[in-house]
Amino acid sequence: MKSDNSIHIVTQALRDLIASSAPGAQLPSVRDLIEKFRVSPATVQNAFARLAGEGLIDPRPGQGTFVRQRPITGAASDLSWQAVALGAGRHAGGSMQDLLALPPPGSIPLSMGYLPQDLQATELLSAALKQIARNPALWDRLPFEGMDLLRAWFAREIGHGNVFSPHEAIICPGGQAAIASTLRALLAPGSTLLVEAPTYIGVISAARAAGITLVPVPGDADGVRPDLLEAALHETGARVFYCQPTFANPSGALLSELRRKQVLKVVADARAFLIEDDWARDLHLGSPPPPPLAAQDPNGHVIYIRSLAKSAAPGLRIAAIMARGAALARLRAARGGEDFFVSGPLQAAALNIVTSPGWKRHLSTARNALAERRDALVTALRAEIGSDIGINVPQGGMHLWMQLPDHVSDTALASDLARQGVLVSPGRAWFPADPPGSYLRLTFAVAPSILREGARIIGTAIRQRGDRQTE
């Protein structure tokens, strides 16, 4: 991939510089390297991470990055044999790595996927950790399915008659792990997974790493189109569909009430599974969303995933998968062979905060702030670019999905913005196949003043792209 090649180029240039520098010499800053190589901040951060892993550099937060030691002299290592041994790569992780890279200090991070620190449940977590520190038994072995009380909480949260019992929930270390485990449990390498278009970049990455073929199913502002889903199930023979019916990432779409019934019927008629990733249920910015699809599924077609990292804090790597029947047995087998069980103190901390009186207050505060910040970004973008700009204003989550003018490349624009310290996510990374247009995903979770400055720079960059087109 282009991203991987850029990382290699920057890494190799830095290796050459290190080889000719004395220990303790300061290397160029992230901003200087961005300007020199015309790459994103994430690419530079990945290059630094590789060199730090090799023991060649000494990153000092707030000071810079310094040469740690000279590379070992003498005959160079020959690592070329690894290319033959490893074979063709299945990971298409460049875009995922860009999103996971920590933003450089002073940047405007409009590409992140978590609440910023000022909206995280850090006080609740700190109090919870102090309390559970007095219980040494939590460091002992736990059932690989998770703590009973935490499993019961996840099952109750679906409501509507308690569709799942606690023993049908499995605790996982975060939503991404839950998605990857579910794909491995339900799909063999070479099989087909249907996904919405666009869809969550994490499921694209996990599916490709597992050797699974992705087939997109288009949707619109009301979510995935049931007629196209039915056609895709029939034409491909696929038996698994990954869906985010509630505030989809990146589009923000909310599957309409009518389509929820239609999608469930299409999946049931095809005797297929639907993986419901309910990542943003806690982050509705108006009226509460409709019940999960799982609440309307009596026959075990829906595999349900719910995570806490988005609504609490990125470090609370706690999620649950819920399923029934043979699918649950498959998931138990997959999870039991992967990481045995999730840390007891982390599970206890999660249970503590979601059952505390402060949890609802935290969610209310976060929702109010997100709604204000969403409106601030939409207003600023329309003022900078025009009221007819294609923005899907979501009723939940933390992302705007913005369609760019036809003449503006999303990846070129993202590179322009990165050189000015504004980090955005190009839309094409969120499509498993060719995108139908040019898009940006913009996070509106950061402070309004930052959002307004980001919108100003984005508007200027789009106008400059248009000026170049007409020259």
Short mmCIF file of C-alpha atoms in Angstrom, two decimals:
data_model
loop_
_atom_site.label_atom_id
_atom_site.label_comp_id
_atom_site.label_asym_id
_atom_site.label_seq_id
_atom_site.Cartn_x
_atom_site.Cartn_y
_atom_site.Cartn_z
CA MET A 1 0.00 0.00 0.00
CA LYS A 2 0.95 3.62 -0.53
CA SER A 3 0.91 4.24 3.26
CA ASP A 4 3.26 1.32 3.93
CA ASN A 5 5.62 2.51 1.19
CA SER A 6 5.68 6.03 2.66
CA ILE A 7 6.52 4.66 6.10
CA HIS A 8 9.36 2.63 4.59
CA ILE A 9 10.77 5.68 2.76
CA VAL A 10 10.71 7.88 5.87
CA THR A 11 12.12 5.10 8.07
CA GLN A 12 14.99 4.41 5.69
CA ALA A 13 15.84 8.11 5.38
CA LEU A 14 15.96 8.39 9.16
CA ARG A 15 18.16 5.28 9.42
CA ASP A 16 20.61 6.90 7.02
CA LEU A 17 20.58 10.08 9.08
CA ILE A 18 21.09 8.13 12.32
CA ALA A 19 24.04 6.29 10.81
CA SER A 20 25.82 9.59 10.13
CA SER A 21 24.92 11.25 13.44
CA ALA A 22 26.50 11.08 16.87
CA PRO A 23 24.64 9.53 19.81
CA GLY A 24 22.49 12.22 21.42
CA ALA A 25 22.00 14.18 18.20
CA GLN A 26 18.48 15.51 17.76
CA LEU A 27 16.48 14.31 14.76
CA PRO A 28 14.14 16.51 12.71
CA SER A 29 10.73 17.20 14.22
CA VAL A 30 7.52 15.53 13.08
CA ARG A 31 6.44 18.77 11.39
CA ASP A 32 9.77 19.08 9.54
CA LEU A 33 9.51 15.49 8.28
CA ILE A 34 5.91 16.01 7.17
CA GLU A 35 6.99 19.01 5.11
CA LYS A 36 10.04 17.28 3.66
CA PHE A 37 8.41 14.01 2.61
CA ARG A 38 4.84 15.32 2.10
CA VAL A 39 3.35 12.58 4.25
CA SER A 40 0.83 12.42 7.09
CA PRO A 41 1.74 12.77 10.78
CA ALA A 42 0.72 9.14 11.27
CA THR A 43 3.33 8.02 8.72
CA VAL A 44 6.07 9.85 10.59
CA GLN A 45 4.88 8.49 13.92
CA ASN A 46 4.92 4.95 12.51
CA ALA A 47 8.47 5.46 11.24
CA PHE A 48 9.58 6.69 14.67
CA ALA A 49 7.84 3.71 16.29
CA ARG A 50 9.79 1.29 14.10
CA LEU A 51 13.09 2.96 14.90
CA ALA A 52 12.28 3.03 18.62
CA GLY A 53 11.53 -0.69 18.44
CA GLU A 54 14.96 -1.23 16.91
CA GLY A 55 16.58 0.70 19.76
CA LEU A 56 17.95 3.39 17.45
CA ILE A 57 16.19 6.45 18.83
CA ASP A 58 15.30 7.96 22.17
CA PRO A 59 11.94 9.82 22.06
CA ARG A 60 11.69 12.43 24.81
CA PRO A 61 8.17 13.87 25.14
CA GLY A 62 8.23 17.65 25.03
CA GLN A 63 11.88 17.76 23.92
CA GLY A 64 12.18 15.85 20.66
CA THR A 65 13.65 12.64 19.30
CA PHE A 66 17.35 11.83 19.67
CA VAL A 67 19.85 9.30 18.34
CA ARG A 68 20.26 6.57 20.91
CA GLN A 69 23.20 4.69 19.49
CA ARG A 70 24.98 4.04 16.26
CA PRO A 71 23.78 1.08 14.25
CA ILE A 72 25.97 -1.95 14.66
CA THR A 73 28.80 -1.83 12.14
CA GLY A 74 30.02 -4.74 10.10
CA ALA A 75 28.03 -7.04 7.85
CA ALA A 76 24.43 -5.95 7.47
CA SER A 77 21.70 -8.38 8.46
CA ASP A 78 20.04 -10.19 5.55
CA LEU A 79 16.33 -10.30 6.27
CA SER A 80 15.23 -10.91 2.69
CA TRP A 81 14.41 -14.58 3.46
CA GLN A 82 11.37 -13.38 5.44
CA ALA A 83 9.53 -12.27 2.30
CA VAL A 84 9.55 -15.87 1.00
CA ALA A 85 8.68 -17.42 4.35
CA LEU A 86 5.78 -15.06 5.03
CA GLY A 87 4.26 -15.15 1.54
CA ALA A 88 1.63 -12.69 0.36
CA GLY A 89 0.42 -10.29 3.02
CA ARG A 90 -3.22 -10.26 4.10
CA HIS A 91 -3.12 -7.23 6.36
CA ALA A 92 -4.19 -4.00 4.71
CA GLY A 93 -3.42 -2.11 7.86
CA GLY A 94 -2.06 1.21 6.61
CA SER A 95 -5.32 3.14 7.07
CA MET A 96 -6.01 1.46 10.40
CA GLN A 97 -2.51 2.34 11.61
CA ASP A 98 -3.06 5.96 10.60
CA LEU A 99 -6.18 6.11 12.78
CA LEU A 100 -4.46 4.43 15.74
CA ALA A 101 -1.39 6.68 15.64
CA LEU A 102 -1.35 9.27 18.41
CA PRO A 103 -1.75 12.82 17.06
CA PRO A 104 1.36 15.03 17.28
CA PRO A 105 1.27 17.78 19.91
CA GLY A 106 -0.43 20.92 18.64
CA SER A 107 -2.32 19.21 15.83
CA ILE A 108 -6.09 19.42 15.25
CA PRO A 109 -7.24 15.79 15.59
CA LEU A 110 -10.41 15.36 13.52
CA SER A 111 -9.68 11.72 12.73
CA MET A 112 -9.87 10.12 16.18
CA GLY A 113 -12.53 7.58 17.15
CA TYR A 114 -12.78 8.05 20.91
CA LEU A 115 -13.98 10.67 23.35
CA PRO A 116 -11.29 13.27 24.14
CA GLN A 117 -9.94 13.38 27.67
CA ASP A 118 -12.29 16.13 28.82
CA LEU A 119 -15.33 13.92 28.05
CA GLN A 120 -13.99 10.58 29.28
CA ALA A 121 -15.23 8.89 32.47
CA THR A 122 -11.82 9.23 34.10
CA GLU A 123 -13.07 10.23 37.55
CA LEU A 124 -15.36 7.20 37.69
CA LEU A 125 -12.55 4.95 36.53
CA SER A 126 -10.09 6.33 39.06
CA ALA A 127 -12.55 5.79 41.89
CA ALA A 128 -13.35 2.29 40.65
CA LEU A 129 -9.68 1.29 40.43
CA LYS A 130 -9.00 2.53 43.95
CA GLN A 131 -11.87 0.43 45.25
CA ILE A 132 -11.02 -2.79 43.44
CA ALA A 133 -7.32 -2.50 44.35
CA ARG A 134 -8.34 -3.79 47.77
CA ASN A 135 -9.54 -7.09 46.29
CA PRO A 136 -6.50 -9.27 45.45
CA ALA A 137 -8.76 -12.12 44.31
CA LEU A 138 -9.40 -10.21 41.09
CA TRP A 139 -5.87 -11.03 39.95
CA ASP A 140 -6.66 -14.75 40.01
CA ARG A 141 -7.97 -16.80 37.10
CA LEU A 142 -11.45 -16.02 35.82
CA PRO A 143 -13.85 -17.93 33.56
CA PHE A 144 -12.85 -17.15 29.99
CA GLU A 145 -16.44 -16.01 29.29
CA GLY A 146 -16.02 -13.24 31.88
CA MET A 147 -17.35 -12.19 35.27
CA ASP A 148 -20.94 -13.32 35.83
CA LEU A 149 -22.18 -9.94 37.06
CA LEU A 150 -20.65 -8.08 34.11
CA ARG A 151 -22.13 -10.57 31.64
CA ALA A 152 -25.51 -10.09 33.33
CA TRP A 153 -25.24 -6.30 32.94
CA PHE A 154 -24.54 -6.53 29.20
CA ALA A 155 -27.46 -8.95 28.76
CA ARG A 156 -29.86 -6.68 30.69
CA GLU A 157 -28.84 -3.65 28.65
CA ILE A 158 -30.57 -5.00 25.55
CA GLY A 159 -33.84 -4.99 27.50
CA HIS A 160 -37.12 -5.91 25.80
CA GLY A 161 -37.64 -9.22 27.58
CA ASN A 162 -33.98 -10.04 28.19
CA VAL A 163 -33.35 -11.60 24.79
CA PHE A 164 -30.01 -12.97 25.96
CA SER A 165 -29.30 -14.62 29.28
CA PRO A 166 -26.02 -13.85 31.09
CA HIS A 167 -24.51 -17.20 30.08
CA GLU A 168 -24.97 -16.22 26.42
CA ALA A 169 -22.57 -13.25 26.79
CA ILE A 170 -18.80 -13.46 26.40
CA ILE A 171 -16.55 -10.63 27.63
CA CYS A 172 -13.82 -9.49 25.22
CA PRO A 173 -10.91 -7.00 25.43
CA GLY A 174 -12.63 -4.31 23.39
CA GLY A 175 -14.94 -4.07 20.39
CA GLN A 176 -12.22 -4.72 17.81
CA ALA A 177 -11.30 -8.00 19.50
CA ALA A 178 -14.98 -8.93 19.60
CA ILE A 179 -15.34 -8.28 15.86
CA ALA A 180 -12.19 -10.24 14.98
CA SER A 181 -13.24 -13.19 17.16
CA THR A 182 -16.71 -13.25 15.65
CA LEU A 183 -15.38 -13.24 12.09
CA ARG A 184 -12.96 -16.08 12.85
CA ALA A 185 -15.70 -18.08 14.56
CA LEU A 186 -18.29 -17.73 11.81
CA LEU A 187 -16.25 -17.51 8.61
CA ALA A 188 -13.51 -19.66 7.13
CA PRO A 189 -10.70 -18.10 5.06
CA GLY A 190 -11.94 -17.54 1.52
CA SER A 191 -15.60 -17.18 2.51
CA THR A 192 -17.67 -14.04 1.94
CA LEU A 193 -18.74 -11.33 4.38
CA LEU A 194 -21.34 -8.76 3.37
CA VAL A 195 -20.84 -5.26 4.80
CA GLU A 196 -22.48 -1.88 4.44
CA ALA A 197 -20.79 0.59 2.11
CA PRO A 198 -19.17 2.54 3.67
CA THR A 199 -18.42 0.54 6.78
CA TYR A 200 -16.19 0.51 9.86
CA ILE A 201 -12.54 0.37 8.86
CA GLY A 202 -11.83 -2.09 11.70
CA VAL A 203 -14.04 -4.79 10.19
CA ILE A 204 -12.37 -4.30 6.80
CA SER A 205 -8.96 -4.77 8.42
CA ALA A 206 -10.03 -7.81 10.49
CA ALA A 207 -11.70 -9.51 7.54
CA ARG A 208 -8.73 -9.08 5.23
CA ALA A 209 -6.36 -10.31 7.92
CA ALA A 210 -8.49 -13.46 8.20
CA GLY A 211 -8.53 -14.04 4.44
CA ILE A 212 -12.24 -13.23 4.14
CA THR A 213 -13.72 -11.73 0.94
CA LEU A 214 -15.67 -8.50 1.47
CA VAL A 215 -18.73 -7.64 -0.62
CA PRO A 216 -20.27 -4.17 -0.13
CA VAL A 217 -24.01 -3.53 0.12
CA PRO A 218 -24.90 0.13 -0.55
CA GLY A 219 -27.20 2.17 1.63
CA ASP A 220 -28.42 5.73 2.07
CA ALA A 221 -29.41 8.07 4.89
CA ASP A 222 -31.84 5.42 6.20
CA GLY A 223 -29.15 2.74 6.35
CA VAL A 224 -28.50 -0.35 4.27
CA ARG A 225 -30.99 -1.06 1.48
CA PRO A 226 -32.86 -4.32 2.16
CA ASP A 227 -33.43 -5.03 -1.55
CA LEU A 228 -29.71 -4.86 -2.29
CA LEU A 229 -28.93 -6.96 0.80
CA GLU A 230 -31.34 -9.63 -0.39
CA ALA A 231 -29.76 -9.61 -3.85
CA ALA A 232 -26.23 -9.82 -2.42
CA LEU A 233 -27.14 -12.79 -0.17
CA HIS A 234 -28.67 -14.58 -3.15
CA GLU A 235 -25.90 -13.82 -5.65
CA THR A 236 -22.90 -14.49 -3.40
CA GLY A 237 -24.23 -17.30 -1.23
CA ALA A 238 -22.90 -15.38 1.79
CA ARG A 239 -24.30 -16.30 5.18
CA VAL A 240 -22.95 -13.45 7.32
CA PHE A 241 -23.72 -9.71 7.16
CA TYR A 242 -21.92 -7.13 9.35
CA CYS A 243 -24.09 -4.13 10.15
CA GLN A 244 -24.08 -0.99 12.31
CA PRO A 245 -27.80 -0.14 12.38
CA THR A 246 -27.43 2.58 15.01
CA PHE A 247 -25.31 5.64 14.05
CA ALA A 248 -23.04 3.78 11.64
CA ASN A 249 -19.35 4.62 11.60
CA PRO A 250 -18.45 6.50 9.38
CA SER A 251 -21.74 7.61 7.79
CA GLY A 252 -23.76 8.25 10.95
CA ALA A 253 -26.80 6.57 9.34
CA LEU A 254 -29.59 5.25 11.55
CA LEU A 255 -31.41 2.25 10.08
CA SER A 256 -35.08 3.25 9.83
CA GLU A 257 -37.82 1.41 11.73
CA LEU A 258 -39.28 -0.03 8.51
CA ARG A 259 -35.89 -1.19 7.24
CA ARG A 260 -35.06 -2.84 10.57
CA LYS A 261 -37.97 -5.21 10.10
CA GLN A 262 -37.13 -5.73 6.44
CA VAL A 263 -33.43 -6.44 7.10
CA LEU A 264 -34.27 -8.98 9.80
CA LYS A 265 -36.70 -10.73 7.46
CA VAL A 266 -34.17 -10.81 4.61
CA VAL A 267 -31.52 -12.32 6.89
CA ALA A 268 -33.95 -14.85 8.39
CA ASP A 269 -35.24 -15.93 4.95
CA ALA A 270 -31.65 -16.50 3.82
CA ARG A 271 -30.86 -18.48 7.02
CA ALA A 272 -27.95 -16.14 7.56
CA PHE A 273 -26.30 -14.35 10.48
CA LEU A 274 -26.26 -10.62 11.12
CA ILE A 275 -23.41 -9.23 13.23
CA GLU A 276 -24.88 -6.17 14.96
CA ASP A 277 -22.13 -3.79 16.08
CA ASP A 278 -23.94 -1.49 18.51
CA TRP A 279 -20.92 0.72 19.21
CA ALA A 280 -22.72 4.07 19.66
CA ARG A 281 -25.89 3.19 21.59
CA ASP A 282 -24.71 5.24 24.58
CA LEU A 283 -23.94 8.27 22.41
CA HIS A 284 -27.35 9.30 21.06
CA LEU A 285 -27.60 13.08 20.70
CA GLY A 286 -31.37 13.46 20.84
CA SER A 287 -34.08 10.89 21.31
CA PRO A 288 -32.91 7.40 22.33
CA PRO A 289 -32.44 5.12 19.30
CA PRO A 290 -34.72 2.18 18.49
CA PRO A 291 -34.07 -1.10 20.29
CA PRO A 292 -31.23 -3.26 18.97
CA LEU A 293 -32.04 -5.62 16.11
CA ALA A 294 -31.15 -8.42 18.53
CA ALA A 295 -34.20 -7.50 20.63
CA GLN A 296 -36.47 -8.42 17.70
CA ASP A 297 -34.72 -11.67 16.77
CA PRO A 298 -36.26 -14.78 18.38
CA ASN A 299 -34.33 -17.35 16.34
CA GLY A 300 -30.65 -16.57 16.87
CA HIS A 301 -29.82 -14.84 13.61
CA VAL A 302 -28.26 -11.77 15.30
CA ILE A 303 -24.80 -11.85 16.89
CA TYR A 304 -24.72 -8.78 19.11
CA ILE A 305 -21.58 -6.74 20.01
CA ARG A 306 -21.52 -3.91 22.56
CA SER A 307 -18.41 -2.02 23.73
CA LEU A 308 -17.64 0.44 26.54
CA ALA A 309 -14.42 1.97 25.18
CA LYS A 310 -16.26 4.54 23.03
CA SER A 311 -18.58 5.80 25.75
CA ALA A 312 -16.20 5.60 28.75
CA ALA A 313 -12.51 5.84 27.79
CA PRO A 314 -10.23 4.22 25.19
CA GLY A 315 -8.35 2.31 27.89
CA LEU A 316 -11.47 0.54 29.15
CA ARG A 317 -11.01 -2.33 26.73
CA ILE A 318 -14.23 -4.14 27.62
CA ALA A 319 -16.89 -5.42 25.23
CA ALA A 320 -19.31 -8.31 25.01
CA ILE A 321 -20.44 -10.69 22.26
CA MET A 322 -23.89 -12.24 22.65
CA ALA A 323 -25.21 -15.17 20.66
CA ARG A 324 -27.24 -18.35 20.97
CA GLY A 325 -27.11 -21.93 19.82
CA ALA A 326 -24.26 -23.39 17.80
CA ALA A 327 -22.97 -19.89 17.04
CA LEU A 328 -22.41 -19.31 20.76
CA ALA A 329 -20.50 -22.60 20.99
CA ARG A 330 -18.30 -21.51 18.08
CA LEU A 331 -17.64 -18.15 19.72
CA ARG A 332 -16.74 -19.77 23.04
CA ALA A 333 -14.25 -22.02 21.29
CA ALA A 334 -12.72 -19.08 19.43
CA ARG A 335 -12.44 -16.85 22.49
CA GLY A 336 -11.10 -19.62 24.73
CA GLY A 337 -8.17 -20.20 22.40
CA GLU A 338 -7.19 -16.56 21.92
CA ASP A 339 -6.35 -14.83 25.19
CA PHE A 340 -7.88 -17.09 27.87
CA PHE A 341 -9.72 -14.29 29.74
CA VAL A 342 -9.87 -10.53 30.17
CA SER A 343 -8.05 -9.03 33.18
CA GLY A 344 -10.14 -9.28 36.33
CA PRO A 345 -9.40 -5.76 37.61
CA LEU A 346 -10.42 -4.28 34.26
CA GLN A 347 -13.70 -6.23 34.25
CA ALA A 348 -14.37 -5.19 37.84
CA ALA A 349 -13.67 -1.54 37.01
CA ALA A 350 -16.10 -1.70 34.09
CA LEU A 351 -18.81 -3.24 36.25
CA ASN A 352 -18.19 -0.67 38.96
CA ILE A 353 -18.62 2.37 36.73
CA VAL A 354 -21.64 1.19 34.70
CA THR A 355 -23.54 0.33 37.89
CA SER A 356 -22.56 3.52 39.73
CA PRO A 357 -24.92 6.54 40.04
CA GLY A 358 -22.34 8.63 38.21
CA TRP A 359 -22.54 6.60 34.97
CA LYS A 360 -25.80 8.14 33.78
CA ARG A 361 -24.52 11.61 34.69
CA HIS A 362 -21.35 10.97 32.69
CA LEU A 363 -23.33 9.87 29.63
CA SER A 364 -25.65 12.87 29.88
CA THR A 365 -22.70 15.27 30.08
CA ALA A 366 -20.94 13.60 27.14
CA ARG A 367 -24.08 13.61 24.99
CA ASN A 368 -24.79 17.28 25.62
CA ALA A 369 -21.21 18.24 24.80
CA LEU A 370 -21.16 16.10 21.65
CA ALA A 371 -24.42 17.63 20.40
CA GLU A 372 -23.03 21.13 20.94
CA ARG A 373 -19.77 20.25 19.21
CA ARG A 374 -21.51 18.54 16.29
CA ASP A 375 -23.57 21.68 15.67
CA ALA A 376 -20.49 23.88 16.01
CA LEU A 377 -18.61 21.90 13.35
CA VAL A 378 -21.57 21.78 10.96
CA THR A 379 -22.13 25.53 11.30
CA ALA A 380 -18.43 26.30 10.80
CA LEU A 381 -18.10 24.05 7.75
CA ARG A 382 -21.17 25.53 6.08
CA ALA A 383 -19.90 29.03 6.75
CA GLU A 384 -16.55 28.18 5.19
CA ILE A 385 -17.66 26.02 2.26
CA GLY A 386 -21.31 26.80 1.62
CA SER A 387 -24.73 25.65 2.82
CA ASP A 388 -25.08 23.14 -0.01
CA ILE A 389 -22.13 21.05 1.15
CA GLY A 390 -22.95 17.36 1.43
CA ILE A 391 -22.90 16.67 5.19
CA ASN A 392 -24.79 13.88 6.88
CA VAL A 393 -25.66 15.36 10.30
CA PRO A 394 -25.93 12.32 12.60
CA GLN A 395 -28.27 11.93 15.57
CA GLY A 396 -25.63 10.00 17.47
CA GLY A 397 -21.99 8.95 17.57
CA MET A 398 -19.13 11.41 17.09
CA HIS A 399 -18.45 11.64 13.34
CA LEU A 400 -19.55 13.74 10.38
CA TRP A 401 -19.53 12.17 6.92
CA MET A 402 -18.82 14.92 4.38
CA GLN A 403 -18.99 14.52 0.61
CA LEU A 404 -16.39 16.56 -1.23
CA PRO A 405 -16.77 18.21 -4.65
CA ASP A 406 -16.09 15.81 -7.51
CA HIS A 407 -12.81 17.52 -8.42
CA VAL A 408 -11.32 17.16 -4.91
CA SER A 409 -9.44 13.96 -4.08
CA ASP A 410 -10.01 12.90 -0.47
CA THR A 411 -6.51 11.48 -0.07
CA ALA A 412 -4.83 14.53 -1.65
CA LEU A 413 -6.90 16.86 0.52
CA ALA A 414 -6.06 14.84 3.64
CA SER A 415 -2.36 15.18 2.82
CA ASP A 416 -2.75 18.94 2.31
CA LEU A 417 -4.47 19.22 5.68
CA ALA A 418 -1.94 17.03 7.49
CA ARG A 419 0.85 19.36 6.43
CA GLN A 420 -1.09 22.12 8.19
CA GLY A 421 -1.61 20.03 11.31
CA VAL A 422 -5.24 19.04 10.68
CA LEU A 423 -5.78 15.28 10.83
CA VAL A 424 -8.79 13.89 8.93
CA SER A 425 -9.73 10.46 7.62
CA PRO A 426 -10.07 10.05 3.82
CA GLY A 427 -13.33 8.40 2.90
CA ARG A 428 -11.97 5.75 0.54
CA ALA A 429 -10.44 3.83 3.45
CA TRP A 430 -13.98 3.11 4.72
CA PHE A 431 -15.10 1.39 1.51
CA PRO A 432 -14.20 -2.27 0.90
CA ALA A 433 -14.34 -1.60 -2.86
CA ASP A 434 -14.19 1.46 -5.11
CA PRO A 435 -15.93 4.44 -3.47
CA PRO A 436 -18.75 6.15 -5.37
CA GLY A 437 -17.33 9.58 -4.60
CA SER A 438 -14.87 11.55 -2.50
CA TYR A 439 -15.54 11.83 1.25
CA LEU A 440 -13.99 12.81 4.57
CA ARG A 441 -14.83 11.45 8.00
CA LEU A 442 -14.50 14.21 10.58
CA THR A 443 -14.66 13.71 14.34
CA PHE A 444 -16.59 16.42 16.18
CA ALA A 445 -15.72 15.32 19.73
CA VAL A 446 -12.98 17.92 20.37
CA ALA A 447 -13.53 21.43 21.77
CA PRO A 448 -15.60 23.88 19.64
CA SER A 449 -12.72 26.35 19.26
CA ILE A 450 -10.56 23.58 17.77
CA LEU A 451 -13.41 22.50 15.48
CA ARG A 452 -13.86 26.04 14.15
CA GLU A 453 -10.16 26.40 13.41
CA GLY A 454 -10.16 23.00 11.71
CA ALA A 455 -13.16 23.98 9.58
CA ARG A 456 -11.42 27.20 8.53
CA ILE A 457 -8.34 25.30 7.34
CA ILE A 458 -10.47 22.65 5.61
CA GLY A 459 -12.45 25.32 3.75
CA THR A 460 -9.30 27.06 2.61
CA ALA A 461 -7.73 23.79 1.46
CA ILE A 462 -10.84 22.85 -0.57
CA ARG A 463 -10.91 26.26 -2.25
CA GLN A 464 -7.22 25.98 -3.08
CA ARG A 465 -7.83 22.56 -4.63
CA GLY A 466 -10.60 24.09 -6.72
CA ASP A 467 -8.35 26.96 -7.84
CA ARG A 468 -5.71 24.48 -9.02
CA GLN A 469 -8.40 22.61 -11.00
CA THR A 470 -9.34 25.75 -12.95
CA GLU A 471 -5.82 26.95 -13.70
#
